[in-house]
Amino acid sequence: MNPFTYSRAGDLDEAVREISDNDRAKFIAGGTNLVDLMKANVMHPTHLVDITRLGLSAIEETEEGGLRLGSLVTNAETAYHPQVAERYPLLANAILAGASPQLRNMATNGGNLLQRTRCYYFYDTATPCNKREPGSGCSALNGHNRIHAILGTSEHCIATHPSDMCVALAALEAVVRVTNRYGERAIPFADFHRLPGDTPHIDANLEPDEIITAVELPPRGFSQHFKYLKIRDRASYAFALVSVAVGLEMEGDTIREARLALGGVAHKPWRNLEAEALLVGNPANRETFKRAADRIVADARGYGSNSFKIELARRAVVRALNEAAK
Ligand SMILES: Cc1cc2nc3c(=O)[nH]c(=O)nc-3n(C[C@H](O)[C@H](O)[C@H](O)COP(=O)(O)OP(=O)(O)OC[C@H]3O[C@@H](n4cnc5c(N)ncnc54)[C@H](O)[C@@H]3O)c2cc1C
Ligand code: SF4
C-alpha cells in the first residue's frame, strides 16, 4: 500500500473543498471497497477525506412522497428501515442479497454506487487492464471471462458493475443527488453509471470533486408485485452471475406497468425499455415473459467462458417475472 494522508471533514463544504484542492484525494466512507483496492495497489490516492461525520445519515420522506436515503446510511440500516422494507421491498431484498451482514453494516449507500468491478484482471496489477491503466489493453477479452458482461460491452472493456443495490435502484428509477463547489445537481439513475466505450476507466457520470449526498426513491415502490432474483455460484457471499430486479403493476392478470433491470451482465445495471414495453398491456404468462426476455438477450454477445450467461439471463428474466406477477 502506498503512503497516504488522512483527514476527517467536519461538514459538506469542507469535504468538497478538500477533494477539489487535491486531484489525488478520494473520499472514504465504509472503506470496504476502497481500502481493498489500495491494499492491492489498484488505486493509490495520496489523501483520504473521511466523510463519515457529515451527517448524511438520515432516511426521510421527500415532498413528492418518496424517500431520501442519505449517502452515508449503511446498507444494513437501509434494508431494515421500516419504510424501505414496507414500501420498497425490492430494494431491501436486493441489498440483503449482497455481501455479508458484517459488510452491510459498514458499507454505505454512496459507496455501494461507486464500488468498482470485480474483474480478476482489474485486481491483478501484473496484467493489462484498460480500466486500471488506460491504453494497456483488456486481458479479459481473450482470457478468463466467466463473470464478465454480455451486454453493452466494448472492445476496450467487458467488465460488469457488481452491485445488487444498484439493480433495484435502476428498476425503481431512483435519482442520485450530488453536491459540488458550485451547488447541487440531480442525476437520474439511468444516467449515473456509464458503458465502457473507449473510456472504461470512468465508471460513473460523477466528477472527481463531486460528493453523493443522497439517493431519492420516487413514490412508487412496486411493493405488491416485485422480485429480486440473484443467480450466483454460492448461496451467499458471492457476486451475481446474473441478477434481475422486477417491479410490476397488475390489473387482474394484465400487466399495467413493468420495470426490469439486470445485474451481472453489463458495465451498468441494464434496462431495456423495449422489453418493458412488450410486457405492458399483456397477460402475465410465459409467452409474454419469454418475448421480453428474448428482446433483452437479442443484443447480447458472449466472449467464450461467459457465453452461458445469455441463456441464463433469458431464463432468469422469465423466472423473475413469473414470481413477481404472482
Ligand atoms: C467480500 C466482499 C463481498 C461483497 N459482496 C457484494 C455483493 O454480493 N453485492 C454487492 O452489491 N456488493 C458487494 N460487496 C461490495 C460492497 O457492497 C461495497 O464494498 C460497499 O457497498 C462500498 O461501500 P463503502 O461505503 O464501504 O465504500 P468505500 O469503500 O468507502 O468507497 C467506495 C468508493 O466510493 C467513493 N465514495 C464513497 N462514498 C461516496 C460519496 N458519498 N460521494 C462520492 N464518493 C463516494 C469512494 O471514494 C470510493 O471510491 C462486497 C464487498 C466485499 C469486500
Ligand atoms: S474487462 Fe475491463 S476491467 Fe477487466 S481487464 Fe478488461 S479492461 Fe480491465
Coordinates of C-alpha atoms and ligand atoms in Angstrom, one line a residue:
M1 CA 0.0 0.0 0.0
N2 CA 1.3 3.5 -0.9
P3 CA 1.7 6.2 1.8
F4 CA -1.3 8.5 2.2
T5 CA -2.5 11.2 4.5
Y6 CA -5.9 11.3 6.1
S7 CA -8.4 14.0 7.3
R8 CA -11.9 13.9 8.6
A9 CA -14.2 16.5 7.0
G10 CA -16.5 18.3 9.5
D11 CA -19.1 19.5 7.0
L12 CA -20.1 19.2 3.4
D13 CA -18.3 22.4 2.3
E14 CA -15.0 21.2 3.8
A15 CA -15.3 17.8 2.2
V16 CA -15.9 19.3 -1.3
R17 CA -13.1 21.9 -0.8
E18 CA -10.6 19.2 0.2
I19 CA -11.4 17.0 -2.7
S20 CA -11.4 19.9 -5.2
D21 CA -8.0 21.1 -4.0
N22 CA -6.2 17.8 -4.5
D23 CA -6.8 15.7 -7.6
R24 CA -5.2 12.6 -5.9
A25 CA -7.6 12.7 -3.0
K26 CA -10.5 10.3 -2.5
F27 CA -13.5 10.2 -0.2
I28 CA -13.6 7.3 2.2
A29 CA -16.9 6.1 3.6
G30 CA -17.2 2.5 4.9
G31 CA -13.9 1.7 3.2
T32 CA -15.0 -1.8 2.3
N33 CA -14.0 -1.4 -1.4
L34 CA -11.5 1.4 -1.4
V35 CA -9.2 0.0 1.2
D36 CA -9.1 -3.4 -0.6
L37 CA -8.2 -1.6 -3.8
M38 CA -5.5 0.4 -2.1
K39 CA -4.0 -2.7 -0.5
A40 CA -4.0 -4.4 -3.9
N41 CA -2.2 -1.4 -5.3
V42 CA -5.0 -0.8 -7.8
M43 CA -5.9 2.6 -6.5
H44 CA -3.4 4.9 -4.9
P45 CA -4.9 8.1 -3.6
T46 CA -2.4 10.2 -1.7
H47 CA -5.0 11.6 0.6
L48 CA -8.2 10.2 2.1
V49 CA -11.1 12.5 3.1
D50 CA -13.2 10.7 5.7
I51 CA -16.8 11.7 5.1
T52 CA -18.4 9.6 7.8
R53 CA -19.2 12.5 10.1
L54 CA -21.0 14.7 7.5
G55 CA -24.5 13.8 8.9
L56 CA -25.8 12.5 5.6
S57 CA -27.2 9.6 7.6
A58 CA -30.9 10.0 7.6
I59 CA -33.8 8.3 5.7
E60 CA -36.6 10.8 5.3
E61 CA -39.7 11.4 3.2
T62 CA -39.4 13.7 0.2
E63 CA -42.0 16.3 -0.7
E64 CA -43.1 14.2 -3.6
G65 CA -44.0 11.3 -1.3
G66 CA -40.8 9.2 -2.0
L67 CA -37.9 8.5 0.3
R68 CA -34.5 10.2 0.5
L69 CA -31.7 7.8 1.5
G70 CA -28.7 9.6 2.9
S71 CA -25.5 8.6 1.2
L72 CA -23.9 7.7 4.5
V73 CA -26.7 5.5 5.7
T74 CA -25.3 1.9 5.8
N75 CA -26.7 -0.8 3.5
A76 CA -27.9 -2.7 6.6
E77 CA -29.8 0.4 8.0
T78 CA -31.3 1.0 4.6
A79 CA -32.5 -2.5 4.1
Y80 CA -34.0 -2.9 7.6
H81 CA -35.6 0.6 7.7
P82 CA -39.3 0.1 8.2
Q83 CA -40.3 2.4 5.3
V84 CA -37.9 0.8 2.9
A85 CA -38.9 -2.7 3.9
E86 CA -42.6 -1.9 3.6
R87 CA -42.7 0.4 0.6
Y88 CA -39.6 -0.7 -1.4
P89 CA -39.1 -4.4 -0.6
L90 CA -37.4 -4.8 -4.0
L91 CA -34.6 -2.6 -2.8
A92 CA -34.4 -4.2 0.7
N93 CA -34.2 -7.7 -0.9
A94 CA -31.5 -6.6 -3.4
I95 CA -29.4 -5.1 -0.6
L96 CA -29.8 -8.2 1.6
A97 CA -28.8 -10.4 -1.3
G98 CA -25.3 -8.7 -1.3
A99 CA -22.1 -9.2 0.6
S100 CA -22.4 -10.4 4.2
P101 CA -24.0 -8.9 7.4
Q102 CA -20.7 -7.5 8.6
L103 CA -20.0 -5.8 5.2
R104 CA -23.5 -4.4 5.0
N105 CA -23.0 -2.9 8.5
M106 CA -20.0 -0.9 7.2
A107 CA -20.9 -0.3 3.5
T108 CA -22.7 2.9 2.7
N109 CA -25.2 3.8 0.0
G110 CA -22.9 6.2 -1.7
G111 CA -20.0 3.7 -1.6
N112 CA -22.2 1.0 -3.0
L113 CA -23.0 3.0 -6.1
L114 CA -19.3 3.7 -6.7
Q115 CA -17.9 0.2 -5.9
R116 CA -15.6 -0.9 -8.7
T117 CA -15.7 -4.0 -10.9
R118 CA -14.7 -7.5 -9.6
C119 CA -12.9 -8.3 -12.9
Y120 CA -9.9 -10.5 -11.9
Y121 CA -7.5 -8.6 -14.1
F122 CA -8.5 -5.3 -12.7
Y123 CA -7.2 -6.5 -9.3
D124 CA -4.1 -8.2 -10.9
T125 CA -1.6 -5.4 -11.4
A126 CA 0.7 -7.8 -13.4
T127 CA -1.8 -7.9 -16.3
P128 CA -3.0 -5.3 -18.8
C129 CA -6.3 -3.7 -17.9
N130 CA -7.8 -0.6 -19.6
K131 CA -9.8 0.3 -16.6
R132 CA -6.8 0.3 -14.2
E133 CA -4.3 1.6 -16.7
P134 CA -5.9 3.2 -19.8
G135 CA -4.4 2.1 -23.1
S136 CA -2.8 -1.1 -21.7
G137 CA -5.4 -3.5 -23.2
C138 CA -8.1 -5.8 -21.9
S139 CA -6.9 -9.1 -20.6
A140 CA -10.5 -10.4 -20.2
L141 CA -11.4 -10.3 -23.9
N142 CA -9.5 -13.4 -24.6
G143 CA -8.9 -14.5 -21.1
H144 CA -10.9 -15.8 -18.1
N145 CA -14.2 -14.1 -18.6
R146 CA -16.8 -16.3 -16.9
I147 CA -18.0 -13.4 -14.8
H148 CA -17.9 -10.8 -17.5
A149 CA -20.5 -8.7 -19.4
I150 CA -22.7 -9.8 -22.3
L151 CA -24.5 -6.5 -23.0
G152 CA -23.2 -3.0 -23.7
T153 CA -19.6 -4.2 -23.9
S154 CA -16.8 -2.6 -26.0
E155 CA -13.5 -3.8 -27.4
H156 CA -11.8 -1.9 -24.6
C157 CA -13.6 -3.5 -21.6
I158 CA -16.2 -6.2 -20.8
A159 CA -16.4 -5.7 -17.0
T160 CA -19.6 -5.8 -15.1
H161 CA -20.8 -3.5 -12.3
P162 CA -21.0 -5.7 -9.2
S163 CA -23.7 -4.0 -7.1
D164 CA -27.0 -5.7 -6.2
M165 CA -28.5 -2.5 -4.7
C166 CA -28.0 -0.6 -7.9
V167 CA -30.0 -3.1 -10.0
A168 CA -33.0 -2.4 -7.8
L169 CA -32.4 1.4 -7.9
A170 CA -32.3 1.3 -11.7
A171 CA -35.7 -0.5 -11.8
L172 CA -37.2 1.9 -9.3
E173 CA -35.9 4.9 -11.3
A174 CA -34.1 6.5 -8.3
V175 CA -32.3 9.8 -8.6
V176 CA -28.8 10.5 -7.3
R177 CA -28.2 13.8 -5.5
V178 CA -24.7 15.2 -5.7
T179 CA -23.0 18.4 -4.5
N180 CA -20.0 20.2 -5.9
R181 CA -18.4 23.5 -5.2
Y182 CA -21.0 25.3 -7.4
G183 CA -24.1 23.8 -5.8
E184 CA -26.2 20.7 -6.2
R185 CA -27.4 18.6 -9.1
A186 CA -29.6 15.5 -9.6
I187 CA -28.7 12.6 -11.8
P188 CA -31.4 10.1 -13.0
F189 CA -30.2 6.6 -12.1
A190 CA -30.1 5.5 -15.7
D191 CA -27.5 8.2 -16.4
F192 CA -25.4 7.7 -13.4
H193 CA -23.3 4.7 -14.4
R194 CA -21.6 4.5 -17.8
L195 CA -21.0 1.9 -20.5
P196 CA -17.2 1.3 -21.1
G197 CA -16.9 2.6 -24.6
D198 CA -13.3 3.8 -25.1
T199 CA -13.1 5.2 -21.5
P200 CA -13.6 2.2 -19.3
H201 CA -11.6 3.8 -16.5
I202 CA -14.5 6.2 -15.9
D203 CA -17.3 4.2 -14.2
A204 CA -19.9 6.9 -13.5
N205 CA -21.0 10.4 -14.7
L206 CA -19.7 11.9 -11.5
E207 CA -17.0 14.5 -11.4
P208 CA -14.0 13.6 -9.2
D209 CA -14.8 16.6 -7.0
E210 CA -18.5 15.8 -6.5
I211 CA -19.9 14.0 -3.5
I212 CA -23.1 11.9 -3.4
T213 CA -25.4 13.3 -0.7
A214 CA -28.4 11.1 -1.2
V215 CA -30.4 8.7 -3.3
E216 CA -34.0 9.6 -3.8
L217 CA -36.7 7.0 -4.4
P218 CA -39.9 8.1 -6.2
P219 CA -43.2 7.4 -4.5
R220 CA -43.9 4.2 -6.5
G221 CA -42.2 1.2 -4.9
F222 CA -43.9 -1.7 -6.7
S223 CA -44.4 -3.3 -3.3
Q224 CA -47.2 -5.7 -4.4
H225 CA -45.5 -7.3 -7.3
F226 CA -41.7 -7.4 -7.2
K227 CA -38.8 -9.9 -7.3
Y228 CA -35.1 -9.6 -6.9
L229 CA -33.5 -12.8 -8.3
K230 CA -29.8 -13.3 -7.8
I231 CA -28.1 -16.2 -9.5
R232 CA -24.6 -16.9 -8.1
D233 CA -22.0 -19.6 -7.6
R234 CA -22.6 -19.9 -3.8
A235 CA -25.8 -19.4 -1.9
S236 CA -24.4 -16.4 0.0
Y237 CA -21.4 -14.1 0.0
A238 CA -21.0 -14.1 -3.8
F239 CA -21.5 -11.6 -6.5
A240 CA -24.2 -12.1 -9.1
L241 CA -23.6 -14.0 -12.3
V242 CA -26.9 -12.7 -13.4
S243 CA -29.5 -10.8 -11.3
V244 CA -32.9 -9.5 -12.2
A245 CA -35.0 -6.8 -10.4
V246 CA -38.6 -6.7 -11.4
G247 CA -41.4 -4.4 -10.4
L248 CA -44.9 -4.8 -11.8
E249 CA -48.3 -3.0 -11.5
M250 CA -51.0 -5.5 -12.2
E251 CA -54.7 -5.2 -13.0
G252 CA -56.1 -8.7 -12.7
D253 CA -53.8 -10.9 -14.9
T254 CA -52.8 -8.0 -17.1
I255 CA -49.5 -6.1 -16.7
R256 CA -50.2 -2.4 -16.4
E257 CA -46.6 -1.2 -15.8
A258 CA -43.3 -3.0 -15.8
R259 CA -39.8 -2.3 -14.7
L260 CA -37.0 -4.7 -15.3
A261 CA -33.3 -4.3 -14.6
L262 CA -30.5 -6.8 -14.9
G263 CA -27.2 -7.1 -12.9
G264 CA -24.0 -9.0 -13.6
V265 CA -24.5 -8.6 -17.4
A266 CA -23.2 -5.2 -18.1
H267 CA -20.9 -2.3 -17.0
K268 CA -24.1 -0.7 -15.5
P269 CA -27.4 -2.0 -14.3
W270 CA -29.1 -3.0 -17.6
R271 CA -32.5 -1.8 -18.6
N272 CA -34.2 -2.4 -22.0
L273 CA -37.2 -0.2 -22.4
E274 CA -38.4 -2.1 -25.5
A275 CA -38.6 -5.3 -23.4
E276 CA -40.5 -3.4 -20.7
A277 CA -43.0 -2.1 -23.3
L278 CA -43.5 -5.7 -24.6
L279 CA -44.9 -6.6 -21.1
V280 CA -47.3 -3.7 -20.7
G281 CA -50.9 -4.4 -21.6
N282 CA -50.3 -8.1 -22.0
P283 CA -51.3 -11.1 -19.9
A284 CA -48.8 -12.2 -17.3
N285 CA -48.0 -15.5 -18.8
R286 CA -45.0 -17.4 -20.1
E287 CA -45.3 -16.3 -23.7
T288 CA -45.3 -12.6 -22.6
F289 CA -42.3 -13.1 -20.3
K290 CA -40.4 -15.0 -22.9
R291 CA -40.9 -12.3 -25.5
A292 CA -39.5 -9.7 -23.1
A293 CA -36.5 -12.0 -22.2
D294 CA -35.8 -12.7 -25.9
R295 CA -35.8 -9.0 -26.6
I296 CA -33.2 -8.4 -23.9
V297 CA -30.8 -11.1 -24.9
A298 CA -31.2 -10.4 -28.6
D299 CA -28.4 -7.8 -28.2
A300 CA -26.2 -10.0 -26.1
R301 CA -22.7 -11.2 -27.0
G302 CA -20.7 -13.9 -25.3
Y303 CA -16.9 -13.9 -25.1
G304 CA -16.2 -17.6 -24.5
S305 CA -16.4 -18.6 -20.9
N306 CA -19.3 -16.2 -20.2
S307 CA -21.5 -17.2 -23.1
F308 CA -23.6 -19.3 -20.8
K309 CA -24.9 -16.1 -19.3
I310 CA -27.0 -15.4 -22.4
E311 CA -29.3 -18.4 -21.8
L312 CA -29.0 -17.9 -18.0
A313 CA -30.2 -14.3 -18.3
R314 CA -33.1 -15.3 -20.6
R315 CA -34.3 -17.9 -18.0
A316 CA -33.7 -15.6 -15.0
V317 CA -35.8 -12.9 -16.6
V318 CA -38.7 -15.3 -17.2
R319 CA -38.5 -16.7 -13.7
A320 CA -38.3 -13.3 -12.0
L321 CA -41.3 -12.0 -14.0
N322 CA -43.2 -15.1 -13.2
E323 CA -42.6 -14.8 -9.4
A324 CA -43.2 -11.0 -9.4
A325 CA -46.6 -11.4 -11.2
K326 CA -48.0 -13.9 -8.6
Ligands
LIG1 C1 -16.0 -9.7 0.2 C2 -17.0 -8.7 -0.4 C3 -18.2 -9.2 -0.9 C4 -19.1 -8.3 -1.4 N1 -20.3 -8.8 -2.0 C5 -21.1 -7.9 -2.5 C6 -22.3 -8.3 -3.2 O1 -22.6 -9.5 -3.3 N2 -23.2 -7.4 -3.7 C7 -22.9 -6.1 -3.7 O2 -23.7 -5.3 -4.2 N3 -21.8 -5.6 -3.1 C8 -20.9 -6.5 -2.5 N4 -19.8 -6.0 -2.0 C9 -19.4 -4.6 -2.1 C10 -19.9 -3.7 -1.0 O3 -21.3 -3.6 -1.1 C11 -19.2 -2.4 -1.3 O4 -17.8 -2.6 -1.0 C12 -19.7 -1.3 -0.5 O5 -21.1 -1.0 -0.8 C13 -18.9 0.0 -0.7 O6 -19.4 1.0 0.3 P1 -18.3 1.7 1.2 O7 -19.1 2.7 2.0 O8 -17.5 0.7 2.0 O9 -17.4 2.4 0.1 P2 -15.9 2.9 0.2 O10 -15.0 1.7 0.0 O11 -15.6 3.8 1.3 O12 -15.9 3.7 -1.1 C14 -16.0 3.2 -2.4 C15 -15.8 4.3 -3.4 O13 -16.9 5.2 -3.3 C16 -16.4 6.6 -3.1 N5 -17.4 7.2 -2.2 C17 -17.9 6.6 -1.1 N6 -18.9 7.4 -0.7 C18 -19.0 8.5 -1.5 C19 -19.9 9.6 -1.6 N7 -20.8 9.8 -0.7 N8 -19.7 10.5 -2.6 C20 -18.7 10.3 -3.5 N9 -17.9 9.2 -3.5 C21 -18.0 8.3 -2.5 C22 -15.0 6.4 -2.5 O14 -14.2 7.5 -2.8 C23 -14.6 5.1 -3.2 O15 -14.0 5.4 -4.5 C24 -18.8 -6.9 -1.4 C25 -17.6 -6.4 -0.8 C26 -16.7 -7.3 -0.3 C27 -15.5 -6.8 0.3
SF4_2 S1 -12.8 -6.3 -18.6 FE1 -12.3 -4.1 -18.1 S2 -11.6 -4.3 -16.0 FE2 -11.4 -6.4 -16.9 S3 -9.3 -6.5 -17.8 FE3 -10.7 -5.7 -19.4 S4 -10.5 -3.5 -19.2 FE4 -9.8 -4.3 -17.3

